[in-house]
Amino acid sequence: MARRRLNPALLVAWAASLLLAGCGGDSETRKAAEPFAPGADLTAIGGTARTEKPEVVLRVEARPGDAAIRSAAVTLPASFLVDQTALGNLCSERELEEDDCAGRKRMGVARVRSPLYGEALAGPVYAVSGSGGLPRLAFVLGGPAELLLRGRIAVQGSRLKAGVEDVPETPMRSFELRIDGGPPGYLVVSRDLCRAEALAHVSFTSHSGEVYAQRLPLTVDC
């Protein structure tokens, strides 16, 4: 199966609709738009004790002027580690190219909403080996259109950083990444999340070069 790509006609429609989203439109639209500052929240759902694997959910909400997000990254709190035993069924670059990692273990799911479509683009997220160093991320999205987004996994100090990059310059209402929890999950808690505040760090870069970053408290149900 060929790698998922957007239909060229859809790309034209996306570019033509940038004016509607206030991301690259006329000067009056840009002046009326808010400063580039997407909203975000990070939530752990499920077990909070050491060695447990909660589901981790990152949500991003775009405001007028925020739709042209080129890349986004989240550095997780130090209380999250990668469960090395979960890395035995990674997708390879060849499998991603041939069949979108069919049959391989996913890391989670992603969902993107755009004013261009009545339905979300959604699909699995895989950790992909074979590119050297740490695995990379592949967001295999389908729905009204098909889109393959790529991202990176990195270690910043002792903390895990993951993100999506080279997002098409298109209006976006929201983005959601859910990292699976439970026994098959990739992330394990190294200390009780309810004993102290856990802080993440998120950063966004727009297609026009604007950068916005903030500390983000992890929301947990204690």
mmCIF file of C-alpha atoms in Angstrom:
data_model
loop_
_atom_site.group_PDB
_atom_site.id
_atom_site.type_symbol
_atom_site.label_atom_id
_atom_site.label_comp_id
_atom_site.label_asym_id
_atom_site.label_seq_id
_atom_site.Cartn_x
_atom_site.Cartn_y
_atom_site.Cartn_z
ATOM 1 C CA MET A 1 0.000 0.000 0.000
ATOM 2 C CA ALA A 2 1.369 3.442 -0.883
ATOM 3 C CA ARG A 3 2.204 5.885 1.865
ATOM 4 C CA ARG A 4 -0.768 8.009 2.821
ATOM 5 C CA ARG A 5 -0.755 11.441 1.197
ATOM 6 C CA LEU A 6 -3.234 14.250 0.897
ATOM 7 C CA ASN A 7 -4.980 14.536 -2.447
ATOM 8 C CA PRO A 8 -3.469 17.549 -4.315
ATOM 9 C CA ALA A 9 -6.950 19.032 -4.686
ATOM 10 C CA LEU A 10 -7.343 18.924 -0.921
ATOM 11 C CA LEU A 11 -4.024 20.713 -0.473
ATOM 12 C CA VAL A 12 -5.275 23.491 -2.728
ATOM 13 C CA ALA A 13 -8.483 23.729 -0.695
ATOM 14 C CA TRP A 14 -6.491 23.871 2.527
ATOM 15 C CA ALA A 15 -4.268 26.676 1.232
ATOM 16 C CA ALA A 16 -7.256 28.643 -0.079
ATOM 17 C CA SER A 17 -8.956 28.465 3.315
ATOM 18 C CA LEU A 18 -6.054 29.980 5.274
ATOM 19 C CA LEU A 19 -7.717 33.391 5.039
ATOM 20 C CA LEU A 20 -10.772 32.044 6.845
ATOM 21 C CA ALA A 21 -8.642 30.884 9.748
ATOM 22 C CA GLY A 22 -6.650 34.081 10.158
ATOM 23 C CA CYS A 23 -3.325 32.358 9.557
ATOM 24 C CA GLY A 24 -1.613 34.087 6.703
ATOM 25 C CA GLY A 25 -4.569 36.183 5.533
ATOM 26 C CA ASP A 26 -4.770 39.930 4.950
ATOM 27 C CA SER A 27 -3.280 42.437 7.377
ATOM 28 C CA GLU A 28 -6.602 43.455 8.892
ATOM 29 C CA THR A 29 -7.379 39.831 9.756
ATOM 30 C CA ARG A 30 -3.950 39.339 11.314
ATOM 31 C CA LYS A 31 -4.242 42.535 13.358
ATOM 32 C CA ALA A 32 -7.573 41.381 14.733
ATOM 33 C CA ALA A 33 -6.180 37.968 15.661
ATOM 34 C CA GLU A 34 -4.866 37.166 19.116
ATOM 35 C CA PRO A 35 -1.114 36.660 19.657
ATOM 36 C CA PHE A 36 0.132 33.181 18.777
ATOM 37 C CA ALA A 37 -0.602 31.211 21.951
ATOM 38 C CA PRO A 38 -2.370 27.872 21.453
ATOM 39 C CA GLY A 39 -4.108 26.456 24.501
ATOM 40 C CA ALA A 40 -3.073 23.052 25.840
ATOM 41 C CA ASP A 41 -3.748 20.667 28.701
ATOM 42 C CA LEU A 42 -2.178 17.376 29.774
ATOM 43 C CA THR A 43 -4.098 14.720 31.699
ATOM 44 C CA ALA A 44 -3.256 11.317 33.196
ATOM 45 C CA ILE A 45 -6.233 8.959 33.315
ATOM 46 C CA GLY A 46 -5.998 5.835 35.436
ATOM 47 C CA GLY A 47 -3.400 4.655 37.938
ATOM 48 C CA THR A 48 -1.212 7.286 39.572
ATOM 49 C CA ALA A 49 0.998 5.113 41.798
ATOM 50 C CA ARG A 50 4.549 4.044 41.051
ATOM 51 C CA THR A 51 4.833 1.318 38.334
ATOM 52 C CA GLU A 52 1.298 1.989 37.045
ATOM 53 C CA LYS A 53 0.510 2.966 33.448
ATOM 54 C CA PRO A 54 -2.131 5.677 33.097
ATOM 55 C CA GLU A 55 -3.445 6.871 29.756
ATOM 56 C CA VAL A 56 -1.832 10.223 28.950
ATOM 57 C CA VAL A 57 -3.844 12.757 26.959
ATOM 58 C CA LEU A 58 -2.496 15.953 25.366
ATOM 59 C CA ARG A 59 -5.122 18.340 23.974
ATOM 60 C CA VAL A 60 -4.350 21.450 21.934
ATOM 61 C CA GLU A 61 -6.953 24.091 21.087
ATOM 62 C CA ALA A 62 -6.223 26.681 18.403
ATOM 63 C CA ARG A 63 -7.511 30.265 18.576
ATOM 64 C CA PRO A 64 -7.837 32.786 15.737
ATOM 65 C CA GLY A 65 -4.304 33.288 14.478
ATOM 66 C CA ASP A 66 -3.117 29.954 15.898
ATOM 67 C CA ALA A 67 -4.222 27.686 13.048
ATOM 68 C CA ALA A 68 -0.889 27.674 11.205
ATOM 69 C CA ILE A 69 0.935 25.493 13.726
ATOM 70 C CA ARG A 70 3.984 23.971 12.032
ATOM 71 C CA SER A 71 5.229 21.864 14.947
ATOM 72 C CA ALA A 72 4.352 21.008 18.537
ATOM 73 C CA ALA A 73 6.272 19.201 21.265
ATOM 74 C CA VAL A 74 5.622 18.156 24.842
ATOM 75 C CA THR A 75 8.293 17.330 27.412
ATOM 76 C CA LEU A 76 6.649 15.016 29.908
ATOM 77 C CA PRO A 77 7.114 15.308 33.679
ATOM 78 C CA ALA A 78 10.152 13.461 35.072
ATOM 79 C CA SER A 79 7.762 11.027 36.761
ATOM 80 C CA PHE A 80 7.143 9.265 33.408
ATOM 81 C CA LEU A 81 9.551 6.674 32.024
ATOM 82 C CA VAL A 82 9.437 4.461 28.943
ATOM 83 C CA ASP A 83 8.604 0.824 29.708
ATOM 84 C CA GLN A 84 11.426 -0.932 27.858
ATOM 85 C CA THR A 85 9.405 -4.152 27.662
ATOM 86 C CA ALA A 86 6.866 -2.334 25.445
ATOM 87 C CA LEU A 87 9.447 -1.699 22.708
ATOM 88 C CA GLY A 88 9.543 -5.215 21.292
ATOM 89 C CA ASN A 89 6.892 -4.783 18.600
ATOM 90 C CA LEU A 90 7.891 -1.545 16.887
ATOM 91 C CA CYS A 91 6.929 -0.743 13.328
ATOM 92 C CA SER A 92 9.771 -0.314 10.828
ATOM 93 C CA GLU A 93 10.120 2.385 8.188
ATOM 94 C CA ARG A 94 9.591 -0.274 5.507
ATOM 95 C CA GLU A 95 6.348 -1.458 7.128
ATOM 96 C CA LEU A 96 5.146 2.112 7.467
ATOM 97 C CA GLU A 97 5.785 2.654 3.751
ATOM 98 C CA GLU A 98 4.138 -0.607 2.680
ATOM 99 C CA ASP A 99 1.078 -0.999 4.897
ATOM 100 C CA ASP A 100 0.916 1.807 7.477
ATOM 101 C CA CYS A 101 2.267 -0.495 10.239
ATOM 102 C CA ALA A 102 -0.707 -2.875 10.028
ATOM 103 C CA GLY A 103 -0.498 -5.470 12.797
ATOM 104 C CA ARG A 104 2.094 -3.599 14.830
ATOM 105 C CA LYS A 105 1.529 -2.298 18.332
ATOM 106 C CA ARG A 106 0.379 1.296 18.403
ATOM 107 C CA MET A 107 1.569 3.891 20.890
ATOM 108 C CA GLY A 108 -1.788 5.648 20.976
ATOM 109 C CA VAL A 109 -4.280 7.504 18.810
ATOM 110 C CA ALA A 110 -4.479 11.044 17.458
ATOM 111 C CA ARG A 111 -7.373 13.214 16.338
ATOM 112 C CA VAL A 112 -7.295 16.487 14.397
ATOM 113 C CA ARG A 113 -10.282 18.747 13.773
ATOM 114 C CA SER A 114 -10.300 21.348 11.012
ATOM 115 C CA PRO A 115 -12.994 23.782 9.809
ATOM 116 C CA LEU A 116 -12.492 22.218 6.375
ATOM 117 C CA TYR A 117 -14.224 18.997 7.388
ATOM 118 C CA GLY A 118 -17.351 18.016 9.281
ATOM 119 C CA GLU A 119 -15.491 15.026 10.729
ATOM 120 C CA ALA A 120 -12.129 14.660 12.430
ATOM 121 C CA LEU A 121 -9.032 13.136 10.887
ATOM 122 C CA ALA A 122 -8.099 10.318 13.261
ATOM 123 C CA GLY A 123 -5.959 7.211 13.486
ATOM 124 C CA PRO A 124 -3.214 5.307 15.291
ATOM 125 C CA VAL A 125 0.180 6.610 16.332
ATOM 126 C CA TYR A 126 3.204 4.309 16.040
ATOM 127 C CA ALA A 127 6.762 4.368 17.281
ATOM 128 C CA VAL A 128 8.852 3.596 14.184
ATOM 129 C CA SER A 129 12.360 2.134 14.255
ATOM 130 C CA GLY A 130 14.980 2.013 11.553
ATOM 131 C CA SER A 131 15.914 5.684 11.246
ATOM 132 C CA GLY A 132 18.808 5.568 13.722
ATOM 133 C CA GLY A 133 18.772 6.608 17.378
ATOM 134 C CA LEU A 134 15.461 6.706 19.187
ATOM 135 C CA PRO A 135 12.281 5.633 17.370
ATOM 136 C CA ARG A 136 10.362 8.287 15.468
ATOM 137 C CA LEU A 137 6.621 8.842 15.516
ATOM 138 C CA ALA A 138 4.123 8.251 12.734
ATOM 139 C CA PHE A 139 0.585 9.667 12.960
ATOM 140 C CA VAL A 140 -1.477 7.667 10.427
ATOM 141 C CA LEU A 141 -4.657 9.723 10.078
ATOM 142 C CA GLY A 142 -7.740 8.945 8.015
ATOM 143 C CA GLY A 143 -11.319 10.104 7.603
ATOM 144 C CA PRO A 144 -12.430 12.758 5.104
ATOM 145 C CA ALA A 145 -8.768 12.821 3.973
ATOM 146 C CA GLU A 146 -5.703 10.665 4.581
ATOM 147 C CA LEU A 147 -2.579 12.166 6.077
ATOM 148 C CA LEU A 148 0.719 10.874 7.444
ATOM 149 C CA LEU A 149 2.385 13.165 9.971
ATOM 150 C CA ARG A 150 5.832 12.518 11.445
ATOM 151 C CA GLY A 151 7.333 13.395 14.782
ATOM 152 C CA ARG A 152 10.332 12.802 16.995
ATOM 153 C CA ILE A 153 11.050 11.205 20.344
ATOM 154 C CA ALA A 154 13.954 12.642 22.322
ATOM 155 C CA VAL A 155 15.371 12.635 25.843
ATOM 156 C CA GLN A 156 15.841 16.082 27.375
ATOM 157 C CA GLY A 157 17.867 15.666 30.542
ATOM 158 C CA SER A 158 16.045 12.762 32.193
ATOM 159 C CA ARG A 159 12.705 13.629 30.631
ATOM 160 C CA LEU A 160 10.952 12.221 27.594
ATOM 161 C CA LYS A 161 10.055 14.633 24.780
ATOM 162 C CA ALA A 162 7.714 13.835 21.905
ATOM 163 C CA GLY A 163 6.101 15.898 19.199
ATOM 164 C CA VAL A 164 4.759 16.332 15.711
ATOM 165 C CA GLU A 165 6.540 18.315 13.001
ATOM 166 C CA ASP A 166 5.995 19.655 9.484
ATOM 167 C CA VAL A 167 2.232 19.982 9.915
ATOM 168 C CA PRO A 168 0.618 21.279 6.682
ATOM 169 C CA GLU A 169 -0.191 24.988 6.709
ATOM 170 C CA THR A 170 -3.889 24.502 7.256
ATOM 171 C CA PRO A 171 -6.639 25.681 9.621
ATOM 172 C CA MET A 172 -6.818 23.552 12.750
ATOM 173 C CA ARG A 173 -9.370 23.750 15.538
ATOM 174 C CA SER A 174 -7.907 21.094 17.820
ATOM 175 C CA PHE A 175 -5.366 18.314 18.122
ATOM 176 C CA GLU A 176 -5.543 15.427 20.578
ATOM 177 C CA LEU A 177 -2.951 12.747 21.303
ATOM 178 C CA ARG A 178 -3.884 9.827 23.555
ATOM 179 C CA ILE A 179 -0.986 7.614 24.646
ATOM 180 C CA ASP A 180 -2.355 4.208 25.560
ATOM 181 C CA GLY A 181 -2.282 3.151 29.202
ATOM 182 C CA GLY A 182 -2.734 -0.160 30.970
ATOM 183 C CA PRO A 183 -0.560 -3.280 30.467
ATOM 184 C CA PRO A 184 0.290 -2.552 26.798
ATOM 185 C CA GLY A 185 1.175 1.092 27.492
ATOM 186 C CA TYR A 186 4.556 2.606 26.660
ATOM 187 C CA LEU A 187 4.745 4.934 29.689
ATOM 188 C CA VAL A 188 5.168 3.879 33.309
ATOM 189 C CA VAL A 189 4.971 6.074 36.418
ATOM 190 C CA SER A 190 8.219 6.238 38.409
ATOM 191 C CA ARG A 191 6.733 7.962 41.468
ATOM 192 C CA ASP A 192 3.285 8.687 42.858
ATOM 193 C CA LEU A 193 1.683 11.428 40.775
ATOM 194 C CA CYS A 194 -0.536 12.515 43.669
ATOM 195 C CA ARG A 195 2.283 13.326 46.097
ATOM 196 C CA ALA A 196 3.647 16.366 44.272
ATOM 197 C CA GLU A 197 2.767 18.591 41.338
ATOM 198 C CA ALA A 198 4.047 17.220 38.038
ATOM 199 C CA LEU A 199 4.912 19.785 35.380
ATOM 200 C CA ALA A 200 5.264 19.276 31.650
ATOM 201 C CA HIS A 201 6.573 21.736 29.075
ATOM 202 C CA VAL A 202 4.884 22.393 25.731
ATOM 203 C CA SER A 203 6.147 24.417 22.792
ATOM 204 C CA PHE A 204 4.625 25.402 19.459
ATOM 205 C CA THR A 205 6.100 26.949 16.325
ATOM 206 C CA SER A 206 3.936 28.584 13.669
ATOM 207 C CA HIS A 207 4.509 28.555 9.921
ATOM 208 C CA SER A 208 5.358 32.248 10.179
ATOM 209 C CA GLY A 209 8.122 31.532 12.712
ATOM 210 C CA GLU A 210 6.338 32.528 15.919
ATOM 211 C CA VAL A 211 7.184 30.444 18.986
ATOM 212 C CA TYR A 212 5.058 29.910 22.075
ATOM 213 C CA ALA A 213 6.043 27.815 25.092
ATOM 214 C CA GLN A 214 4.625 27.262 28.556
ATOM 215 C CA ARG A 215 4.841 25.039 31.591
ATOM 216 C CA LEU A 216 1.844 22.781 31.824
ATOM 217 C CA PRO A 217 0.675 21.103 35.051
ATOM 218 C CA LEU A 218 -0.332 17.475 34.712
ATOM 219 C CA THR A 219 -3.971 16.957 35.712
ATOM 220 C CA VAL A 220 -4.547 13.743 37.676
ATOM 221 C CA ASP A 221 -7.526 12.262 39.499
ATOM 222 C CA CYS A 222 -6.366 11.810 43.083
#
